[in-house]
Amino acid sequence: MLQAVWVSSPGSSSLRKPHCHQDGKQIRWKCGFVRTIIQHPCLKHYPKGHRKARMLRKMQICLCFFFVSGILYEISLLPGCFFSYMPMTKHFLTPEQVLNLGKSIIFLETTERLEPPPLVSCSVESAARIYQDRPIILFMKGLTNDTALDLNSSYAAFSLLSSMKNVFIFPLQMETVFQETPLLQWYNQVVPEREKNWVHVSSDASRLALIWKYGGIYMDTDVISIRPIPEESFLAAQKSRFSSNGIFGFPAHHKFIWDCMENFVLKYNGKIWGNQGPFLMTRMLKAICNLTDFKGTEDHSCQNISFLNPQRFYPIPYPAWSRYYQVWDKSPTFNHSYALHLWNFMNHNRKVVVAGSNTLAEKLYKAYCPSTYEDLIRNAKLRDFTHSEDA
């Protein structure tokens, strides 16, 4: 059922179901409030006190105005609503309230950096454009509740993303995320400073907890969305019989994700890269499904979980990852793909998109994250100007 956010004051808000005809104590106050405003017999009780009656009438009108404004605000947050998100309203919302709107697209930044690099910005922007009726959430480890970042931030990419109507940027508070999951005990015992792959391991854990609690789709910050994913419960095949954890989606409280969290703790080994990531997803899928090789562009399905063909997200396999940063004689159409994973983990030499290079990655930026691309061009011109001045 759809839920909306009722903001009672700038500092506090709570989730309410916007239906007066339903039973339940949590919504009776609102229905009673409406009846009180509409049915208050002010003129009947004060036939001679015209001044007092007029004052009460004005109060009724004011209360009605604020109530209707609240209802319209709720409606504006419903997925698919024709009202636009207003950037100013986003400051009133907590992560839980946005996540409870349902079907979020979730990104994680588990480093301490505050300026999203172009590829991160492109990933978030492309998702925001493809999924315009869904909340797009970027959780950032380096961001805190006391960090003053907004639309006028000196971080250009942060400002760019914040200005998009359905993009929300929140601090990543892991202890809160892991509450009421099997991962909390692990998190309280692990020592991040001693972990070889903590940035990756903490991300692997956080994505599982968030999807289990709230449902939706998780995407790595090097995934460029090109068309909507039609599946609700799915894993992405990186290759035949092997699952990625760079993109997956499930409804809230799905048993498969809970089992993954339990196995994460049971089989934890932070020294092996991917043991809590793609290897975890693969071994858990193999435990319940008989995995076979893919033929053509077919998808597989097992126990209501879709195991999507590598063409959906990995048409360019990881050994050929650098082809994204090369010039193609004829650019591929990716007609069978929902998104493209650019394998940033393999990009040890830190190849980047260069304006005017005509590489495949540049063409993807132009098509699916044009605002990020324009920002990229502006920054390049600024650097060129600065260098020429220095010379």
XYZ file of C-alpha atoms in Angstrom:
391
model
C 0.000 0.000 0.000
C 1.229 3.452 -0.790
C 2.377 5.570 2.102
C 2.899 9.292 2.280
C 4.821 11.602 4.555
C 2.920 13.939 6.865
C 5.229 16.683 8.092
C 3.809 18.100 11.288
C 6.661 20.530 11.867
C 10.081 21.272 10.364
C 11.741 19.149 13.011
C 9.446 16.162 13.224
C 7.430 14.029 10.869
C 5.697 10.677 10.859
C 4.260 8.267 8.354
C 0.519 8.150 7.965
C -1.793 6.391 5.549
C -3.800 9.066 3.742
C -7.227 7.435 4.035
C -9.928 8.617 6.438
C -12.242 5.701 5.843
C -9.835 3.077 7.224
C -9.938 1.788 10.800
C -7.060 2.334 13.198
C -6.166 4.704 15.992
C -3.203 6.168 14.143
C -5.432 7.929 11.580
C -8.518 8.763 13.685
C -6.957 12.005 14.875
C -6.798 13.307 11.322
C -10.370 12.337 10.450
C -11.634 13.809 13.715
C -9.687 16.970 13.005
C -11.390 17.327 9.620
C -14.842 16.793 11.111
C -14.129 19.311 13.870
C -13.158 21.975 11.355
C -16.044 21.335 8.979
C -18.810 20.723 11.493
C -17.914 23.252 14.217
C -21.229 25.112 14.845
C -19.686 28.502 15.585
C -22.601 30.700 14.407
C -25.177 28.509 16.098
C -23.544 28.818 19.508
C -22.738 32.497 19.199
C -25.745 34.145 17.529
C -25.070 37.452 19.292
C -21.294 37.384 19.458
C -20.668 38.319 15.869
C -17.101 39.455 16.519
C -16.226 36.221 18.253
C -17.971 34.219 15.555
C -15.989 35.963 12.823
C -12.771 35.267 14.694
C -13.648 31.597 14.974
C -14.521 31.464 11.302
C -11.127 32.926 10.408
C -9.466 30.340 12.619
C -11.412 27.599 10.850
C -10.300 28.885 7.463
C -6.659 29.008 8.578
C -6.812 25.502 9.990
C -8.452 24.232 6.822
C -5.704 25.873 4.771
C -2.935 24.227 6.765
C -4.692 20.856 6.689
C -5.235 20.963 2.918
C -1.623 22.058 2.440
C -0.517 19.023 4.435
C -2.666 16.699 2.335
C -1.297 18.181 -0.906
C 2.207 17.757 0.484
C 1.476 14.085 1.164
C 0.103 13.611 -2.320
C 3.151 15.256 -3.858
C 5.348 12.511 -2.400
C 3.349 9.598 -3.766
C 5.236 7.690 -6.500
C 3.981 8.598 -9.948
C 2.081 11.633 -8.764
C 1.758 14.565 -11.155
C 2.975 16.949 -8.456
C 6.706 17.596 -8.693
C 9.100 17.015 -5.841
C 10.216 20.372 -4.497
C 13.895 20.456 -3.430
C 13.033 22.524 -0.328
C 10.735 19.799 1.027
C 13.525 17.231 0.969
C 15.190 18.893 3.966
C 12.265 17.778 6.153
C 12.565 14.088 5.318
C 14.511 11.363 7.075
C 16.026 8.350 5.264
C 13.401 6.030 6.752
C 10.542 8.204 5.517
C 11.872 8.279 1.981
C 12.681 4.553 1.995
C 9.174 3.780 3.252
C 7.734 5.460 0.165
C 8.751 2.207 -1.516
C 10.748 0.974 -4.506
C 13.806 3.134 -3.898
C 16.933 2.915 -6.035
C 19.819 2.819 -3.552
C 23.468 3.814 -4.056
C 26.235 3.669 -1.442
C 29.447 5.661 -1.027
C 31.433 3.985 1.761
C 34.579 6.101 1.413
C 34.877 9.405 3.275
C 34.824 11.583 0.152
C 32.131 14.231 -0.136
C 32.481 15.192 -3.799
C 30.919 12.497 -6.002
C 33.246 11.896 -8.993
C 31.724 12.081 -12.492
C 30.986 8.341 -12.755
C 29.093 8.362 -9.442
C 27.214 11.466 -10.513
C 26.374 9.851 -13.853
C 25.114 6.673 -12.186
C 22.784 8.561 -9.850
C 21.608 11.006 -12.527
C 20.878 8.263 -15.058
C 18.795 6.382 -12.481
C 16.913 9.563 -11.605
C 16.057 10.089 -15.275
C 15.047 6.480 -15.976
C 13.060 6.028 -12.730
C 11.385 9.433 -12.428
C 8.555 8.095 -10.230
C 10.883 6.447 -7.685
C 13.146 7.882 -4.949
C 16.845 7.728 -5.832
C 18.934 7.653 -2.655
C 22.690 8.151 -2.334
C 24.012 7.224 1.114
C 27.418 8.756 1.846
C 29.698 7.590 4.665
C 31.556 10.916 4.777
C 28.356 12.884 5.223
C 27.072 13.573 8.735
C 23.977 15.267 10.118
C 26.176 18.249 10.973
C 27.643 18.600 7.475
C 26.285 21.762 5.853
C 25.815 20.735 2.236
C 22.910 21.922 0.137
C 21.995 23.185 -3.306
C 24.623 25.929 -2.992
C 27.401 23.555 -1.950
C 30.911 24.172 -3.230
C 30.874 20.537 -4.333
C 29.546 20.850 -7.887
C 28.348 17.260 -8.298
C 26.653 17.344 -4.896
C 24.714 20.456 -5.922
C 23.863 18.939 -9.296
C 22.397 15.789 -7.763
C 20.649 17.611 -4.912
C 18.787 19.762 -7.414
C 17.160 16.739 -9.071
C 13.585 16.350 -7.868
C 13.713 12.650 -6.895
C 17.321 12.419 -5.657
C 17.970 12.286 -1.909
C 21.432 12.335 -0.321
C 21.730 11.058 3.252
C 24.505 10.156 5.721
C 25.277 6.441 5.881
C 24.958 5.481 9.548
C 25.866 1.807 9.600
C 24.956 1.055 13.193
C 21.435 2.290 12.494
C 21.256 0.406 9.192
C 22.269 -2.896 10.834
C 19.736 -2.683 13.668
C 17.365 -5.688 13.787
C 19.483 -7.694 11.337
C 22.030 -10.521 11.803
C 24.727 -8.042 10.753
C 24.596 -5.942 13.933
C 26.544 -8.439 16.041
C 29.203 -8.718 13.324
C 29.451 -4.935 13.046
C 29.887 -4.507 16.805
C 32.736 -7.044 16.842
C 34.647 -6.154 13.678
C 37.555 -3.677 13.788
C 37.459 -1.615 10.564
C 41.092 -0.478 10.887
C 42.235 -4.102 10.718
C 40.091 -4.972 7.702
C 41.912 -5.173 4.369
C 38.795 -4.538 2.276
C 36.651 -2.511 4.672
C 35.280 -0.092 2.058
C 33.966 -3.038 0.038
C 32.941 -5.244 2.956
C 30.979 -2.482 4.683
C 29.243 -1.718 1.395
C 28.373 -5.403 0.886
C 26.788 -5.509 4.325
C 24.953 -2.187 4.087
C 23.262 -2.985 0.784
C 21.898 -6.268 2.149
C 20.474 -4.637 5.274
C 18.863 -1.747 3.390
C 17.222 -3.946 0.766
C 15.997 -6.392 3.402
C 14.460 -3.638 5.527
C 12.906 -1.500 2.807
C 13.048 -3.322 -0.508
C 13.933 -1.730 -3.830
C 16.944 -1.950 -6.118
C 20.576 -1.613 -5.134
C 23.079 -0.352 -7.732
C 26.824 0.182 -7.582
C 27.981 3.735 -8.252
C 29.493 2.695 -11.588
C 26.193 1.450 -13.052
C 24.615 3.605 -15.773
C 20.870 3.028 -16.170
C 19.552 2.979 -19.736
C 16.006 1.567 -19.378
C 13.749 0.399 -16.500
C 14.257 -3.030 -14.955
C 10.914 -4.887 -15.168
C 11.732 -7.421 -12.437
C 11.065 -7.022 -8.707
C 13.014 -9.992 -7.299
C 16.207 -10.482 -9.258
C 19.916 -11.102 -9.247
C 22.245 -10.113 -12.081
C 24.383 -12.786 -13.710
C 27.907 -11.539 -14.209
C 28.515 -14.642 -16.298
C 26.934 -18.086 -16.502
C 26.436 -19.636 -13.051
C 27.945 -16.631 -11.279
C 26.023 -13.773 -9.700
C 27.040 -10.175 -9.206
C 26.045 -8.207 -6.128
C 26.621 -4.897 -7.931
C 22.950 -4.705 -8.822
C 20.005 -6.629 -7.392
C 16.437 -6.019 -6.324
C 13.969 -7.567 -3.866
C 10.844 -6.584 -1.948
C 11.263 -5.847 1.744
C 11.818 -8.752 4.147
C 12.586 -11.263 1.426
C 13.874 -14.545 2.847
C 16.734 -14.802 0.361
C 18.270 -11.534 1.598
C 17.853 -12.574 5.240
C 19.620 -15.856 4.482
C 22.400 -13.893 2.755
C 22.899 -11.768 5.872
C 23.115 -14.862 8.073
C 25.648 -16.453 5.710
C 27.586 -13.176 5.582
C 28.222 -13.509 9.325
C 28.641 -17.292 9.385
C 31.163 -17.428 6.530
C 32.801 -14.054 7.120
C 36.344 -13.678 5.829
C 37.353 -10.087 5.205
C 40.714 -11.070 3.732
C 39.129 -12.550 0.611
C 37.781 -9.883 -1.718
C 34.220 -10.621 -2.764
C 33.631 -13.361 -0.194
C 30.759 -11.303 1.251
C 29.824 -9.915 -2.178
C 29.433 -11.780 -5.480
C 30.698 -15.054 -4.015
C 28.080 -14.807 -1.261
C 25.253 -14.198 -3.730
C 26.467 -17.047 -5.944
C 26.772 -19.652 -3.195
C 23.374 -18.720 -1.752
C 21.734 -18.944 -5.181
C 23.387 -22.291 -5.870
C 22.020 -23.610 -2.567
C 18.435 -23.228 -3.792
C 18.759 -23.378 -7.601
C 20.301 -25.652 -10.188
C 22.273 -23.101 -12.191
C 22.886 -23.775 -15.874
C 24.570 -21.888 -18.692
C 22.677 -19.121 -20.440
C 21.637 -19.536 -24.056
C 21.170 -16.412 -26.139
C 19.478 -13.626 -24.206
C 17.196 -15.792 -22.073
C 16.803 -15.168 -18.346
C 16.618 -17.895 -15.731
C 14.162 -18.176 -12.855
C 14.198 -20.173 -9.634
C 11.853 -19.971 -6.622
C 10.398 -16.666 -7.847
C 13.873 -15.134 -8.172
C 14.882 -14.016 -11.667
C 18.515 -14.666 -12.522
C 19.027 -12.157 -15.299
C 21.161 -12.812 -18.358
C 24.659 -11.238 -18.403
C 23.479 -9.153 -21.376
C 21.167 -7.218 -19.034
C 24.004 -5.503 -17.152
C 27.309 -7.000 -18.313
C 27.298 -7.044 -22.122
C 30.974 -6.053 -21.881
C 32.584 -8.619 -19.517
C 35.190 -7.605 -16.958
C 38.263 -8.798 -18.957
C 37.244 -6.268 -21.638
C 36.269 -3.450 -19.222
C 38.627 -0.934 -20.897
C 36.513 -1.007 -24.060
C 34.182 1.492 -22.375
C 37.037 3.994 -22.626
C 37.878 3.256 -26.265
C 36.563 4.629 -29.548
C 34.312 2.200 -31.408
C 33.890 2.102 -35.170
C 30.210 1.467 -34.531
C 28.759 1.942 -31.062
C 26.759 -0.997 -29.678
C 23.022 -0.512 -29.172
C 22.718 -2.506 -25.920
C 19.153 -3.378 -26.928
C 19.051 -6.258 -24.445
C 20.450 -4.294 -21.504
C 18.739 -2.470 -18.618
C 21.925 -0.883 -17.300
C 25.670 -1.040 -17.866
C 28.231 -1.834 -15.173
C 31.461 -0.023 -16.049
C 33.721 -2.165 -13.855
C 35.308 0.727 -11.974
C 36.992 -1.753 -9.610
C 39.087 -2.930 -12.575
C 40.009 0.648 -13.508
C 43.316 0.760 -11.641
C 44.778 3.394 -13.972
C 41.739 5.599 -13.300
C 40.637 6.086 -16.874
C 38.061 8.877 -17.057
C 35.648 10.305 -19.565
C 37.304 13.086 -21.538
C 35.121 15.578 -23.382
C 35.595 15.269 -27.138
C 37.315 11.870 -26.938
C 34.410 10.128 -28.721
C 34.799 7.060 -26.515
C 31.907 4.760 -25.727
C 31.777 6.060 -22.136
C 31.531 9.646 -23.359
C 28.586 8.729 -25.585
C 26.878 7.053 -22.618
C 27.364 10.205 -20.537
C 25.855 12.345 -23.302
C 22.834 10.076 -23.655
C 22.007 9.109 -20.048
C 23.549 11.733 -17.739
C 23.687 14.949 -19.795
C 23.860 17.240 -16.749
C 26.934 15.413 -15.463
C 28.440 15.596 -18.942
C 27.836 19.352 -19.169
C 29.465 19.770 -15.753
C 32.383 17.691 -17.007
C 32.822 20.031 -19.991
C 32.641 23.134 -17.771
C 35.287 21.754 -15.429
C 37.545 20.872 -18.356
C 37.259 24.401 -19.768
C 37.957 25.855 -16.327
C 41.087 23.723 -15.952
C 42.292 24.726 -19.421
C 41.698 28.386 -18.615
C 43.531 28.108 -15.280
C 46.499 26.355 -16.907
C 46.720 28.982 -19.629
C 46.653 31.757 -17.016
C 49.394 30.054 -15.036
C 51.503 29.697 -18.172
